[in-house]
Amino acid sequence: MKKLFYLLLISLAVASCTMQPTKKTTYSINVNLQGLDEGTVYLQQRVNGEMIKLDSADAAIPISFKGNIEMAEVYYLGIKDKRGSIPVFVEAADINITGHIDSLRQVEITGSPAQDELKAFNEQTKTFSDQLQNLYGEYRTANQAQNEELKGQLEKQMDAIQAEKVEFTFKYVTENKASIVASFIAYQNNYDFDLSQLDSIASGFDPSIEQSVYVQLLKERVATLQSVAIGKKYIDFTMNNTADVPVLFSSLIKGKYTLIDFWAAWCGPCRGENPNVVAVYNDYKDKGFDVIGISLDQSKDKWLEAIEADKLTWNHLSDLQYWNSAAAKLYGVNSIPHSILIDGEGIIIAKNLRGTALRNKIAELLD
């Protein structure tokens, strides 16, 4: 009898060791948008730049989505035939979204700690964003008045505030290494960091969030930028020219200093920079300087119209895939204008030289 009692105690002890609390992986999202009486609401996930529909619901009945998720991730609520979407940090929780159909940006999201963390961060950085927006308004006015002195002063102020914002963001993500929200913030702002900063961020997250989609994307971003860093040789690719003929990029490289210029007809800053590039090209094309334009356009007609209007007389390539441009992905381009300068051996020697910086560099090399 005593032996049986001890066996029972042992079995209970083993059970207490093995029956650990099960981690919750289910989420529910309840949506209540005033003014939304009909139509279809979609729950979407962004994968490789594309929105993938995960679920849908009829707006005529109470809208609710349920599913499983291992790690917190931003999903998007879209409404059929309505522009815009509602980003929401989805995690294993009961999440509620309330608001009005006509003000999707002002909806209230409760129940998600990750969403709360992101909201708090955005509130902390709002001061920077507001200051930059106000200064940019002043800059546009100064530009219209052709007040170059004031433009220069405003540019310095904007650069200083942007630098503060970047420093604040870098500090936040590096001090919150176990936060998936921090990895999301880092990825959303990756273009603000230089390669060494981005590498330290991507490699510094806690192992507990190693498999987060945002940590993985950051590591992929670092690998891409390392492959096209200054000192590396350009990467070859094939893309159609303006006559829809596939062209091997390397066939256009003629041993000259060559500016690889990523731009688009719809990009205002690109069009504003084009006269500078044209002027430098015209002055140095016979001395060993060339330009190859890579367009992120979607409309061929608008692409060709912009080439003619801006007098861009160099070679041009595009797959007309917008931000899914194969060349842009290859070179890690996520904002335009973006340029890469290579030497006669095809080695990358500079990036994003604009205005006088481009002219000064080419003059240094060829005068």
Coordinates of C-alpha atoms in Angstrom, one line a residue:
M1 CA 0.0 0.0 0.0
K2 CA 2.8 2.4 0.9
K3 CA 4.6 1.5 -2.4
L4 CA 1.4 2.3 -4.3
F5 CA 1.2 5.7 -2.5
Y6 CA 4.7 6.6 -3.4
L7 CA 4.1 5.7 -7.1
L8 CA 1.1 7.9 -7.1
L9 CA 3.1 10.8 -5.7
I10 CA 5.8 10.4 -8.4
S11 CA 3.2 10.3 -11.2
L12 CA 1.6 13.5 -9.9
A13 CA 5.0 15.2 -9.7
V14 CA 5.8 14.2 -13.3
A15 CA 2.4 15.5 -14.4
S16 CA 3.0 18.8 -12.7
C17 CA 6.3 19.2 -14.5
T18 CA 5.0 18.3 -18.0
M19 CA 1.6 20.1 -17.9
Q20 CA 3.0 23.6 -18.5
P21 CA 0.6 26.5 -19.4
T22 CA -0.1 26.5 -23.2
K23 CA 0.8 29.7 -24.9
K24 CA -2.2 31.3 -26.4
T25 CA -1.9 31.7 -30.2
T26 CA -5.5 32.6 -31.2
Y27 CA -6.7 36.1 -31.9
S28 CA -10.0 37.7 -32.5
I29 CA -10.7 41.1 -34.1
N30 CA -14.0 42.7 -33.7
V31 CA -14.8 45.6 -35.9
N32 CA -17.5 48.3 -35.4
L33 CA -17.3 51.1 -37.9
Q34 CA -20.2 53.5 -38.0
G35 CA -21.5 54.2 -41.5
L36 CA -20.5 50.8 -42.7
D37 CA -23.7 49.0 -43.4
E38 CA -22.9 47.0 -46.5
G39 CA -20.0 45.7 -48.5
T40 CA -17.0 43.4 -47.7
V41 CA -14.3 43.9 -45.2
Y42 CA -10.9 42.1 -45.8
L43 CA -8.2 41.1 -43.3
Q44 CA -4.9 41.3 -45.2
Q45 CA -1.3 40.6 -44.7
R46 CA 1.6 42.3 -46.6
V47 CA 3.9 39.7 -48.2
N48 CA 6.7 40.9 -50.5
G49 CA 5.0 44.2 -51.0
E50 CA 1.7 42.7 -52.0
M51 CA -1.5 42.6 -50.0
I52 CA -2.7 39.0 -49.4
K53 CA -6.3 38.4 -48.3
L54 CA -6.5 36.2 -45.2
D55 CA -10.2 36.5 -44.5
S56 CA -13.3 38.4 -45.4
A57 CA -16.5 39.4 -43.6
D58 CA -19.9 40.8 -44.7
A59 CA -20.4 44.3 -43.3
A60 CA -24.2 43.6 -43.0
I61 CA -23.5 41.4 -39.9
P62 CA -21.2 42.0 -36.9
I63 CA -17.7 41.9 -38.3
S64 CA -15.3 39.5 -36.6
F65 CA -12.1 37.8 -37.6
K66 CA -10.5 34.9 -35.8
G67 CA -7.3 33.0 -36.4
N68 CA -4.0 31.8 -35.1
I69 CA -0.7 33.8 -34.9
E70 CA 2.6 32.8 -33.5
M71 CA 4.3 36.3 -33.4
A72 CA 2.7 39.7 -33.4
E73 CA 2.5 41.2 -36.9
V74 CA 0.8 44.2 -38.6
Y75 CA -2.3 43.1 -40.6
Y76 CA -4.5 45.5 -42.6
L77 CA -8.2 45.9 -42.7
G78 CA -9.4 46.8 -46.1
I79 CA -12.9 47.7 -47.3
K80 CA -14.1 46.8 -50.8
D81 CA -14.2 49.8 -53.2
K82 CA -12.8 52.1 -50.6
R83 CA -9.3 53.5 -50.6
G84 CA -7.1 53.2 -47.7
S85 CA -6.8 50.5 -45.0
I86 CA -6.5 50.2 -41.2
P87 CA -3.1 48.8 -40.0
V88 CA -3.4 46.9 -36.7
F89 CA -0.9 45.0 -34.7
V90 CA -2.4 41.5 -34.4
E91 CA -1.3 39.2 -31.7
A92 CA -2.8 36.5 -29.5
A93 CA -5.5 38.8 -27.9
D94 CA -9.0 40.0 -28.2
I95 CA -8.8 43.1 -30.3
N96 CA -11.5 45.7 -30.9
I97 CA -11.6 48.4 -33.6
T98 CA -14.1 51.2 -33.4
G99 CA -14.6 54.3 -35.4
H100 CA -16.3 55.7 -38.5
I101 CA -16.1 54.6 -42.1
D102 CA -15.2 58.2 -43.2
S103 CA -12.2 58.5 -40.9
L104 CA -10.2 55.3 -41.0
R105 CA -7.0 57.0 -39.8
Q106 CA -8.8 58.0 -36.5
V107 CA -10.1 54.6 -35.5
E108 CA -9.6 53.4 -31.9
I109 CA -7.8 50.0 -31.5
T110 CA -7.8 48.4 -28.1
G111 CA -6.8 45.0 -26.7
S112 CA -3.4 44.7 -28.4
P113 CA -0.4 45.5 -26.2
A114 CA 1.8 45.7 -29.3
Q115 CA -0.6 48.3 -30.8
D116 CA -0.4 50.3 -27.6
E117 CA 3.4 50.3 -27.7
L118 CA 3.4 51.5 -31.4
K119 CA 0.9 54.2 -30.6
A120 CA 3.0 55.4 -27.7
F121 CA 6.1 55.5 -29.9
N122 CA 4.2 57.5 -32.6
E123 CA 3.1 60.0 -30.0
Q124 CA 6.6 60.5 -28.8
T125 CA 7.9 61.2 -32.3
K126 CA 4.9 63.3 -33.4
T127 CA 6.8 66.5 -32.3
F128 CA 9.5 65.8 -34.9
S129 CA 7.0 65.0 -37.6
D130 CA 5.0 68.2 -36.9
Q131 CA 8.1 70.4 -36.9
L132 CA 9.3 68.9 -40.2
Q133 CA 5.9 69.3 -41.8
N134 CA 5.7 73.0 -40.8
L135 CA 9.3 73.7 -42.0
Y136 CA 8.6 72.0 -45.3
G137 CA 5.6 74.3 -45.8
E138 CA 7.9 77.2 -45.3
Y139 CA 10.4 75.7 -47.6
R140 CA 7.8 75.4 -50.4
T141 CA 6.9 79.0 -50.0
A142 CA 10.5 80.1 -50.1
N143 CA 11.1 77.9 -53.2
Q144 CA 8.1 79.6 -55.0
A145 CA 9.6 83.0 -54.1
Q146 CA 13.0 81.8 -55.2
N147 CA 14.5 82.8 -51.9
E148 CA 17.7 80.8 -51.9
E149 CA 19.1 82.1 -48.7
L150 CA 15.9 81.2 -46.7
K151 CA 15.8 77.8 -48.5
G152 CA 19.3 77.1 -47.2
Q153 CA 18.4 78.0 -43.7
L154 CA 15.3 75.9 -43.7
E155 CA 17.2 72.9 -45.1
K156 CA 19.7 73.1 -42.2
Q157 CA 16.8 73.2 -39.7
M158 CA 15.0 70.2 -41.3
D159 CA 18.3 68.3 -41.4
A160 CA 18.9 68.9 -37.7
I161 CA 15.4 67.9 -36.7
Q162 CA 15.6 64.8 -38.9
A163 CA 18.9 63.9 -37.3
E164 CA 17.2 64.1 -33.8
K165 CA 14.4 61.9 -35.0
V166 CA 16.8 59.3 -36.3
E167 CA 18.8 59.4 -33.1
F168 CA 15.6 59.0 -31.0
T169 CA 14.4 56.0 -33.2
F170 CA 17.8 54.3 -33.1
K171 CA 18.0 54.6 -29.3
Y172 CA 14.5 53.2 -29.0
V173 CA 15.0 50.1 -31.1
T174 CA 18.4 49.3 -29.6
E175 CA 17.1 49.6 -26.1
N176 CA 14.0 47.4 -26.7
K177 CA 15.7 44.3 -28.1
A178 CA 13.0 41.9 -27.2
S179 CA 10.2 44.0 -28.7
I180 CA 8.6 43.0 -32.0
V181 CA 7.2 46.5 -32.2
A182 CA 10.8 47.9 -32.1
S183 CA 11.8 45.6 -35.0
F184 CA 8.7 46.8 -36.9
I185 CA 9.7 50.5 -36.2
A186 CA 13.3 49.7 -37.3
Y187 CA 12.2 48.2 -40.6
Q188 CA 9.7 51.0 -41.3
N189 CA 12.5 53.5 -40.8
N190 CA 15.4 51.5 -42.2
Y191 CA 16.1 54.1 -44.9
D192 CA 17.1 56.6 -42.1
F193 CA 20.0 54.4 -40.9
D194 CA 23.4 53.9 -42.5
L195 CA 24.6 50.3 -43.2
S196 CA 26.6 50.0 -40.0
Q197 CA 23.6 51.2 -37.8
L198 CA 21.2 48.9 -39.6
D199 CA 23.6 45.9 -39.2
S200 CA 23.9 46.5 -35.5
I201 CA 20.1 46.8 -35.2
A202 CA 19.3 43.7 -37.2
S203 CA 21.9 41.6 -35.3
G204 CA 21.1 42.9 -31.9
F205 CA 17.6 41.7 -31.3
D206 CA 16.8 39.2 -28.6
P207 CA 16.7 35.5 -29.8
S208 CA 13.1 35.3 -28.6
I209 CA 12.0 37.4 -31.6
E210 CA 14.6 36.1 -34.1
Q211 CA 11.8 34.6 -36.3
S212 CA 9.8 37.8 -36.4
V213 CA 9.0 38.8 -40.0
Y214 CA 10.5 42.2 -39.3
V215 CA 13.8 40.9 -37.9
Q216 CA 14.1 38.7 -41.0
L217 CA 13.3 41.6 -43.3
L218 CA 15.9 43.7 -41.6
K219 CA 18.6 41.0 -42.1
E220 CA 17.6 40.6 -45.7
R221 CA 17.9 44.4 -46.1
V222 CA 21.4 44.4 -44.6
A223 CA 22.5 41.6 -46.9
T224 CA 21.2 43.5 -49.9
L225 CA 22.9 46.7 -49.0
Q226 CA 26.2 44.9 -48.2
S227 CA 26.1 43.5 -51.7
V228 CA 25.9 47.0 -53.3
A229 CA 28.0 48.9 -50.7
I230 CA 30.7 51.3 -51.8
G231 CA 33.7 49.3 -52.9
K232 CA 31.6 46.5 -54.4
K233 CA 31.2 45.9 -58.1
Y234 CA 27.8 46.7 -59.7
I235 CA 25.4 43.8 -60.1
D236 CA 24.3 42.9 -63.6
F237 CA 20.7 42.4 -64.7
T238 CA 18.6 42.4 -67.9
M239 CA 15.7 44.9 -68.4
N240 CA 13.8 46.3 -71.3
N241 CA 14.8 49.6 -72.9
T242 CA 12.3 52.2 -74.2
A243 CA 11.8 50.1 -77.4
D244 CA 10.8 47.1 -75.3
V245 CA 14.0 45.3 -76.2
P246 CA 15.7 43.3 -73.3
V247 CA 19.1 44.8 -72.6
L248 CA 21.9 43.4 -70.5
F249 CA 22.9 46.2 -68.1
S250 CA 26.6 45.5 -68.5
S251 CA 26.4 46.0 -72.2
L252 CA 25.8 49.7 -71.5
I253 CA 28.8 50.1 -69.3
K254 CA 31.6 51.6 -71.5
G255 CA 34.4 51.9 -69.1
K256 CA 33.3 55.4 -68.1
Y257 CA 32.3 56.9 -64.8
T258 CA 28.6 56.0 -64.9
L259 CA 25.7 57.3 -62.8
I260 CA 23.0 54.7 -62.3
D261 CA 19.9 56.9 -61.7
F262 CA 16.8 55.4 -60.2
W263 CA 13.9 57.8 -60.8
A264 CA 10.2 58.0 -62.1
A265 CA 8.1 60.3 -64.0
W266 CA 5.7 60.6 -61.0
C267 CA 8.5 61.5 -58.6
G268 CA 8.6 65.3 -58.0
P269 CA 12.0 65.3 -56.3
C270 CA 13.4 63.2 -59.2
R271 CA 12.0 65.6 -61.8
G272 CA 13.4 68.5 -59.8
E273 CA 16.9 66.9 -59.8
N274 CA 16.9 66.0 -63.5
P275 CA 18.1 69.5 -64.7
N276 CA 21.2 69.1 -62.5
V277 CA 22.0 65.7 -63.9
V278 CA 21.4 66.9 -67.5
A279 CA 23.7 69.8 -66.9
V280 CA 26.5 67.6 -65.5
Y281 CA 26.0 65.0 -68.3
N282 CA 26.2 67.6 -71.1
D283 CA 29.4 69.1 -69.6
Y284 CA 31.2 65.8 -69.1
K285 CA 29.7 63.2 -71.5
D286 CA 32.7 63.7 -73.8
K287 CA 35.2 63.5 -71.0
G288 CA 34.3 60.0 -69.7
F289 CA 30.9 60.4 -67.9
D290 CA 27.7 58.6 -68.6
V291 CA 24.2 58.1 -67.1
I292 CA 21.9 55.1 -67.2
G293 CA 18.3 55.8 -66.1
I294 CA 16.3 53.1 -64.2
S295 CA 12.6 54.0 -64.0
L296 CA 10.2 52.9 -61.4
D297 CA 7.2 53.9 -63.5
Q298 CA 4.1 51.9 -64.3
S299 CA 3.0 53.8 -67.4
K300 CA 5.2 53.6 -70.4
D301 CA 3.6 56.6 -72.0
K302 CA 4.3 58.8 -68.9
W303 CA 7.9 57.4 -68.7
L304 CA 8.6 58.3 -72.3
E305 CA 7.0 61.7 -72.0
A306 CA 9.1 62.6 -69.0
I307 CA 12.3 61.5 -70.8
E308 CA 11.5 63.8 -73.7
A309 CA 10.3 66.7 -71.5
D310 CA 13.3 66.6 -69.2
K311 CA 15.7 66.1 -72.2
L312 CA 17.2 62.9 -70.7
T313 CA 19.3 61.8 -73.7
W314 CA 21.1 58.8 -72.1
N315 CA 20.1 55.1 -72.0
H316 CA 17.0 54.2 -70.1
L317 CA 15.7 50.9 -68.7
S318 CA 12.5 49.9 -66.9
D319 CA 10.3 46.8 -66.2
L320 CA 7.4 49.2 -65.4
Q321 CA 6.8 47.5 -62.1
Y322 CA 6.8 50.5 -59.8
W323 CA 8.3 49.6 -56.4
N324 CA 8.5 46.0 -57.5
S325 CA 11.2 46.9 -60.0
A326 CA 13.6 44.1 -60.2
A327 CA 16.6 46.4 -60.5
A328 CA 15.4 48.5 -57.5
K329 CA 15.1 45.4 -55.3
L330 CA 18.6 44.2 -56.5
Y331 CA 20.1 47.5 -55.4
G332 CA 18.1 48.0 -52.2
V333 CA 16.3 51.1 -53.5
N334 CA 13.3 52.0 -51.3
S335 CA 13.2 55.8 -52.0
I336 CA 13.9 57.9 -55.0
P337 CA 15.7 59.7 -56.4
H338 CA 18.5 57.3 -55.7
S339 CA 21.8 57.2 -57.6
I340 CA 24.9 55.0 -57.6
L341 CA 28.2 56.2 -59.2
I342 CA 30.5 53.5 -60.5
D343 CA 34.0 53.9 -61.9
G344 CA 35.5 52.6 -65.2
E345 CA 36.1 49.2 -63.6
G346 CA 32.4 49.0 -62.5
I347 CA 33.2 49.6 -58.8
I348 CA 30.7 51.6 -56.7
I349 CA 32.5 54.7 -55.5
A350 CA 29.6 57.0 -54.3
K351 CA 25.9 57.1 -53.7
N352 CA 23.1 59.7 -53.8
L353 CA 25.2 62.6 -55.1
R354 CA 22.8 65.4 -56.0
G355 CA 23.1 69.0 -57.1
T356 CA 26.5 70.6 -56.6
A357 CA 27.7 67.4 -54.9
L358 CA 27.4 65.5 -58.1
R359 CA 29.1 68.2 -60.2
N360 CA 31.9 68.5 -57.7
K361 CA 32.6 64.8 -57.6
I362 CA 32.6 64.5 -61.4
A363 CA 34.8 67.6 -61.7
E364 CA 37.2 66.0 -59.2
L365 CA 37.4 62.8 -61.3
L366 CA 37.5 64.2 -64.8
D367 CA 38.8 67.8 -64.8

